[in-house]
C-alpha cells in the first residue's frame, strides 16, 4: 500500500512538472532571415534613371524590382555583379556602387565605355529605363576597416576608379566622423573628371576632405597637376604621406604603376589596399606569357556537364588571348552557366575543375593553395595555352 502511494506521488510530481513547462513558440530563424537580407542569392533590379557623367560614362540608378525584397545592404566601396544577356550571351560584370550605404532605396553605378568592351557598349547604347537585371549580392573587400586603416586615408583614383570612393566619401560625410580624406584623382583631361562639382563643393565645405586632380592630357590652360600620379606628386601633395593609409582604384596598369611609386616612398605594403577590376588589356605582354603563342592560337575546349539528369559534353575552340570564361559564355547552346562576380580572380565564384590541359594565369593573381592542389582554376583569369578538359558537373 505504502509503495503504491509513493508511486502515485511520484507520478503526480512528474505531471505537475510537465504542466509547468511553458509551450515553446514555433521556431523562427531570425538569423537566417537577416543573412538572406545581407547575402541574397541574387537580386532583381529595375533601371529607373540614367544620367550622363562624361562623354564616355553614364550613371545608372537601380531599385529593387520586388517591393518585398529590399536591396541588400552593403559597405561603402563594395560592388555588385550585373548580369546581362546580349543576343543570347549571358555574362556578368562587376560595377562599384557609387551611392552611399545610407541610401537604402537604390544603387547607383557609374559605367564607362571600355575600348573593345562588350558589356559596357551594350549598357551605354541600349539599356533603357524599366529594363530588369539580375545582380549578385554586394561583394568585395575594398572598404574601410576601422581596426587597421586608421583615420588618415588617401584615395588614389584613375578615371572611373573614383566610383567606390564616391560611396565612401558620401558615407563618411554623412556620418560627419573624424576621418581625414585626401584624394588624388588621375584623368586624361577635364572632361573626364567625374562628379567634379560635388567633389569641389565638398572640398570647400569640409575641412577633413581635400582633392587634387592630375591630368595626363591636360589642356594648355589647365592650372592644376599634370602627368601621372608619381612619387613626386604624392610626396608634394599629401601631408605627412608616410603615416597615411592608401586605397587605389583604377586600371590594372595604373595599380601596378602606383604601387611602385608608393614603394619608392617606403609606404609599407600593409598600408595599401586596391581594387582593380578586369583582366590585362593584352595578356601576351604579361610576364611569363609563352612567347610562342599569339592571338591566332586556338585550342580545343571540352566541357562535361549534366543536363536533365544526363551526362553531356560540349566541344568548342577558344582563343589563347581571351579569358576562358568569356569563351565559355559565348557558347549559347551550353545550357549551364558559370557564376561570376569580380572577373579578376578574387571572389572565387567562378571556381572550375580542370581535368586536363594547361592555362596561363597572370602572376599577380593569387589562387588559393587548396584550389591549386585539387586542380581548380578561375576561368575569369585563366587563358588556354593547350587543349583543355573541364568538369562542370557540379554546377
Ligand atoms: S569571377 Fe571572381 S574569381 Fe572569377
PDB file of N, CA and C in Angstrom, residues 38-90:
ATOM      1  N   UNK A  38      21.203  40.231 -46.067  1.00  0.00           N
ATOM      2  CA  UNK A  38      22.549  40.731 -46.353  1.00  0.00           C
ATOM      3  C   UNK A  38      23.146  40.008 -47.558  1.00  0.00           C
ATOM      4  N   UNK A  39      22.898  38.702 -47.642  1.00  0.00           N
ATOM      5  CA  UNK A  39      23.506  37.906 -48.713  1.00  0.00           C
ATOM      6  C   UNK A  39      22.435  37.197 -49.550  1.00  0.00           C
ATOM      7  N   UNK A  40      21.617  37.939 -50.292  1.00  0.00           N
ATOM      8  CA  UNK A  40      20.635  37.233 -51.131  1.00  0.00           C
ATOM      9  C   UNK A  40      21.372  36.494 -52.244  1.00  0.00           C
ATOM     10  N   UNK A  41      20.798  35.384 -52.671  1.00  0.00           N
ATOM     11  CA  UNK A  41      21.458  34.648 -53.759  1.00  0.00           C
ATOM     12  C   UNK A  41      21.541  35.498 -55.010  1.00  0.00           C
ATOM     13  N   UNK A  42      20.458  36.237 -55.274  1.00  0.00           N
ATOM     14  CA  UNK A  42      20.512  37.185 -56.383  1.00  0.00           C
ATOM     15  C   UNK A  42      19.484  38.277 -56.105  1.00  0.00           C
ATOM     16  N   UNK A  43      19.596  39.373 -56.818  1.00  0.00           N
ATOM     17  CA  UNK A  43      18.660  40.485 -56.636  1.00  0.00           C
ATOM     18  C   UNK A  43      18.123  40.875 -58.010  1.00  0.00           C
ATOM     19  N   UNK A  44      16.814  41.197 -58.047  1.00  0.00           N
ATOM     20  CA  UNK A  44      16.247  41.641 -59.323  1.00  0.00           C
ATOM     21  C   UNK A  44      16.134  43.167 -59.280  1.00  0.00           C
ATOM     22  N   UNK A  45      16.833  43.810 -60.189  1.00  0.00           N
ATOM     23  CA  UNK A  45      16.894  45.271 -60.184  1.00  0.00           C
ATOM     24  C   UNK A  45      16.161  45.850 -61.385  1.00  0.00           C
ATOM     25  N   UNK A  46      15.588  47.045 -61.166  1.00  0.00           N
ATOM     26  CA  UNK A  46      14.929  47.757 -62.283  1.00  0.00           C
ATOM     27  C   UNK A  46      15.635  49.085 -62.487  1.00  0.00           C
ATOM     28  N   UNK A  47      15.967  49.354 -63.738  1.00  0.00           N
ATOM     29  CA  UNK A  47      16.677  50.595 -64.073  1.00  0.00           C
ATOM     30  C   UNK A  47      15.675  51.748 -64.082  1.00  0.00           C
ATOM     31  N   UNK A  48      15.926  52.762 -63.241  1.00  0.00           N
ATOM     32  CA  UNK A  48      14.936  53.849 -63.128  1.00  0.00           C
ATOM     33  C   UNK A  48      15.481  55.206 -63.566  1.00  0.00           C
ATOM     34  N   UNK A  49      16.782  55.310 -63.770  1.00  0.00           N
ATOM     35  CA  UNK A  49      17.328  56.620 -64.147  1.00  0.00           C
ATOM     36  C   UNK A  49      18.685  56.445 -64.825  1.00  0.00           C
ATOM     37  N   UNK A  50      18.951  57.286 -65.811  1.00  0.00           N
ATOM     38  CA  UNK A  50      20.262  57.273 -66.475  1.00  0.00           C
ATOM     39  C   UNK A  50      20.710  58.724 -66.616  1.00  0.00           C
ATOM     40  N   UNK A  51      21.951  58.994 -66.264  1.00  0.00           N
ATOM     41  CA  UNK A  51      22.459  60.369 -66.337  1.00  0.00           C
ATOM     42  C   UNK A  51      23.846  60.342 -66.958  1.00  0.00           C
ATOM     43  N   UNK A  52      24.138  61.292 -67.831  1.00  0.00           N
ATOM     44  CA  UNK A  52      25.469  61.345 -68.450  1.00  0.00           C
ATOM     45  C   UNK A  52      26.456  61.978 -67.472  1.00  0.00           C
ATOM     46  N   UNK A  53      27.596  61.325 -67.246  1.00  0.00           N
ATOM     47  CA  UNK A  53      28.602  61.876 -66.333  1.00  0.00           C
ATOM     48  C   UNK A  53      29.766  62.501 -67.091  1.00  0.00           C
ATOM     49  N   UNK A  54      30.089  61.935 -68.263  1.00  0.00           N
ATOM     50  CA  UNK A  54      31.202  62.431 -69.088  1.00  0.00           C
ATOM     51  C   UNK A  54      30.933  61.902 -70.499  1.00  0.00           C
ATOM     52  N   UNK A  55      31.749  62.293 -71.498  1.00  0.00           N
ATOM     53  CA  UNK A  55      31.459  61.815 -72.855  1.00  0.00           C
ATOM     54  C   UNK A  55      31.367  60.284 -72.964  1.00  0.00           C
ATOM     55  N   UNK A  56      32.053  59.562 -72.081  1.00  0.00           N
ATOM     56  CA  UNK A  56      32.017  58.100 -72.218  1.00  0.00           C
ATOM     57  C   UNK A  56      31.564  57.368 -70.950  1.00  0.00           C
ATOM     58  N   UNK A  57      30.933  58.087 -70.045  1.00  0.00           N
ATOM     59  CA  UNK A  57      30.497  57.437 -68.788  1.00  0.00           C
ATOM     60  C   UNK A  57      29.082  57.880 -68.428  1.00  0.00           C
ATOM     61  N   UNK A  58      28.286  56.926 -67.970  1.00  0.00           N
ATOM     62  CA  UNK A  58      26.925  57.258 -67.532  1.00  0.00           C
ATOM     63  C   UNK A  58      26.688  56.711 -66.122  1.00  0.00           C
ATOM     64  N   UNK A  59      25.751  57.376 -65.444  1.00  0.00           N
ATOM     65  CA  UNK A  59      25.351  56.936 -64.111  1.00  0.00           C
ATOM     66  C   UNK A  59      24.002  56.231 -64.245  1.00  0.00           C
ATOM     67  N   UNK A  60      23.879  55.045 -63.644  1.00  0.00           N
ATOM     68  CA  UNK A  60      22.643  54.256 -63.742  1.00  0.00           C
ATOM     69  C   UNK A  60      22.089  54.047 -62.341  1.00  0.00           C
ATOM     70  N   UNK A  61      20.792  54.317 -62.202  1.00  0.00           N
ATOM     71  CA  UNK A  61      20.159  54.099 -60.890  1.00  0.00           C
ATOM     72  C   UNK A  61      19.218  52.891 -60.965  1.00  0.00           C
ATOM     73  N   UNK A  62      19.358  51.995 -59.997  1.00  0.00           N
ATOM     74  CA  UNK A  62      18.542  50.776 -59.956  1.00  0.00           C
ATOM     75  C   UNK A  62      17.786  50.702 -58.632  1.00  0.00           C
ATOM     76  N   UNK A  63      16.529  50.258 -58.699  1.00  0.00           N
ATOM     77  CA  UNK A  63      15.788  49.963 -57.466  1.00  0.00           C
ATOM     78  C   UNK A  63      15.479  48.464 -57.464  1.00  0.00           C
ATOM     79  N   UNK A  64      15.019  47.957 -56.335  1.00  0.00           N
ATOM     80  CA  UNK A  64      14.616  46.560 -56.298  1.00  0.00           C
ATOM     81  C   UNK A  64      13.334  46.404 -57.110  1.00  0.00           C
ATOM     82  N   UNK A  65      13.255  45.354 -57.900  1.00  0.00           N
ATOM     83  CA  UNK A  65      12.037  45.149 -58.695  1.00  0.00           C
ATOM     84  C   UNK A  65      10.966  44.425 -57.912  1.00  0.00           C
ATOM     85  N   UNK A  66      11.302  44.053 -56.687  1.00  0.00           N
ATOM     86  CA  UNK A  66      10.332  43.341 -55.865  1.00  0.00           C
ATOM     87  C   UNK A  66      10.156  44.081 -54.538  1.00  0.00           C
ATOM     88  N   UNK A  67       8.980  44.713 -54.335  1.00  0.00           N
ATOM     89  CA  UNK A  67       8.792  45.516 -53.119  1.00  0.00           C
ATOM     90  C   UNK A  67       8.989  44.719 -51.830  1.00  0.00           C
ATOM     91  N   UNK A  68       8.843  43.399 -51.904  1.00  0.00           N
ATOM     92  CA  UNK A  68       9.034  42.588 -50.687  1.00  0.00           C
ATOM     93  C   UNK A  68      10.500  42.250 -50.432  1.00  0.00           C
ATOM     94  N   UNK A  69      11.358  42.518 -51.395  1.00  0.00           N
ATOM     95  CA  UNK A  69      12.788  42.227 -51.244  1.00  0.00           C
ATOM     96  C   UNK A  69      13.595  43.514 -51.340  1.00  0.00           C
ATOM     97  N   UNK A  70      13.817  44.180 -50.225  1.00  0.00           N
ATOM     98  CA  UNK A  70      14.618  45.404 -50.306  1.00  0.00           C
ATOM     99  C   UNK A  70      16.041  45.091 -50.778  1.00  0.00           C
ATOM    100  N   UNK A  71      16.725  46.091 -51.292  1.00  0.00           N
ATOM    101  CA  UNK A  71      18.092  45.877 -51.771  1.00  0.00           C
ATOM    102  C   UNK A  71      18.977  45.413 -50.618  1.00  0.00           C
ATOM    103  N   UNK A  72      19.932  44.559 -50.937  1.00  0.00           N
ATOM    104  CA  UNK A  72      20.853  44.080 -49.902  1.00  0.00           C
ATOM    105  C   UNK A  72      21.712  45.243 -49.414  1.00  0.00           C
ATOM    106  N   UNK A  73      21.976  45.254 -48.116  1.00  0.00           N
ATOM    107  CA  UNK A  73      22.829  46.316 -47.564  1.00  0.00           C
ATOM    108  C   UNK A  73      24.270  46.082 -48.015  1.00  0.00           C
ATOM    109  N   UNK A  74      25.062  47.132 -47.995  1.00  0.00           N
ATOM    110  CA  UNK A  74      26.450  46.987 -48.451  1.00  0.00           C
ATOM    111  C   UNK A  74      27.358  47.922 -47.674  1.00  0.00           C
ATOM    112  N   UNK A  75      28.653  47.712 -47.854  1.00  0.00           N
ATOM    113  CA  UNK A  75      29.635  48.613 -47.261  1.00  0.00           C
ATOM    114  C   UNK A  75      30.139  49.537 -48.353  1.00  0.00           C
ATOM    115  N   UNK A  76      30.352  50.813 -48.005  1.00  0.00           N
ATOM    116  CA  UNK A  76      30.848  51.763 -48.993  1.00  0.00           C
ATOM    117  C   UNK A  76      32.151  51.230 -49.584  1.00  0.00           C
ATOM    118  N   UNK A  77      32.205  51.110 -50.905  1.00  0.00           N
ATOM    119  CA  UNK A  77      33.398  50.587 -51.583  1.00  0.00           C
ATOM    120  C   UNK A  77      33.132  49.247 -52.257  1.00  0.00           C
ATOM    121  N   UNK A  78      32.012  48.594 -51.908  1.00  0.00           N
ATOM    122  CA  UNK A  78      31.736  47.275 -52.496  1.00  0.00           C
ATOM    123  C   UNK A  78      31.109  47.395 -53.893  1.00  0.00           C
ATOM    124  N   UNK A  79      31.006  46.271 -54.574  1.00  0.00           N
ATOM    125  CA  UNK A  79      30.453  46.247 -55.927  1.00  0.00           C
ATOM    126  C   UNK A  79      29.362  45.183 -56.031  1.00  0.00           C
ATOM    127  N   UNK A  80      28.585  45.266 -57.103  1.00  0.00           N
ATOM    128  CA  UNK A  80      27.671  44.154 -57.420  1.00  0.00           C
ATOM    129  C   UNK A  80      28.038  43.640 -58.813  1.00  0.00           C
ATOM    130  N   UNK A  81      27.725  42.380 -59.062  1.00  0.00           N
ATOM    131  CA  UNK A  81      27.907  41.814 -60.407  1.00  0.00           C
ATOM    132  C   UNK A  81      26.578  41.959 -61.137  1.00  0.00           C
ATOM    133  N   UNK A  82      26.611  42.663 -62.267  1.00  0.00           N
ATOM    134  CA  UNK A  82      25.384  42.898 -63.029  1.00  0.00           C
ATOM    135  C   UNK A  82      25.312  41.872 -64.160  1.00  0.00           C
ATOM    136  N   UNK A  83      24.212  41.104 -64.182  1.00  0.00           N
ATOM    137  CA  UNK A  83      24.033  40.077 -65.225  1.00  0.00           C
ATOM    138  C   UNK A  83      23.411  40.700 -66.456  1.00  0.00           C
ATOM    139  N   UNK A  84      23.911  40.358 -67.621  1.00  0.00           N
ATOM    140  CA  UNK A  84      23.284  40.837 -68.861  1.00  0.00           C
ATOM    141  C   UNK A  84      23.142  39.658 -69.818  1.00  0.00           C
ATOM    142  N   UNK A  85      22.183  39.795 -70.708  1.00  0.00           N
ATOM    143  CA  UNK A  85      22.007  38.797 -71.755  1.00  0.00           C
ATOM    144  C   UNK A  85      22.045  39.565 -73.078  1.00  0.00           C
ATOM    145  N   UNK A  86      23.166  39.437 -73.781  1.00  0.00           N
ATOM    146  CA  UNK A  86      23.332  40.215 -75.010  1.00  0.00           C
ATOM    147  C   UNK A  86      23.264  39.244 -76.189  1.00  0.00           C
ATOM    148  N   UNK A  87      22.195  39.303 -76.908  1.00  0.00           N
ATOM    149  CA  UNK A  87      21.964  38.392 -78.044  1.00  0.00           C
ATOM    150  C   UNK A  87      22.228  36.940 -77.668  1.00  0.00           C
ATOM    151  N   UNK A  88      21.741  36.540 -76.515  1.00  0.00           N
ATOM    152  CA  UNK A  88      21.875  35.136 -76.110  1.00  0.00           C
ATOM    153  C   UNK A  88      23.143  34.840 -75.334  1.00  0.00           C
ATOM    154  N   UNK A  89      24.076  35.778 -75.262  1.00  0.00           N
ATOM    155  CA  UNK A  89      25.291  35.558 -74.468  1.00  0.00           C
ATOM    156  C   UNK A  89      25.047  36.099 -73.071  1.00  0.00           C
ATOM    157  N   UNK A  90      25.065  35.170 -72.090  1.00  0.00           N
ATOM    158  CA  UNK A  90      24.814  35.592 -70.701  1.00  0.00           C
ATOM    159  C   UNK A  90      26.145  35.806 -69.994  1.00  0.00           C
TER     160      UNK A  90
END
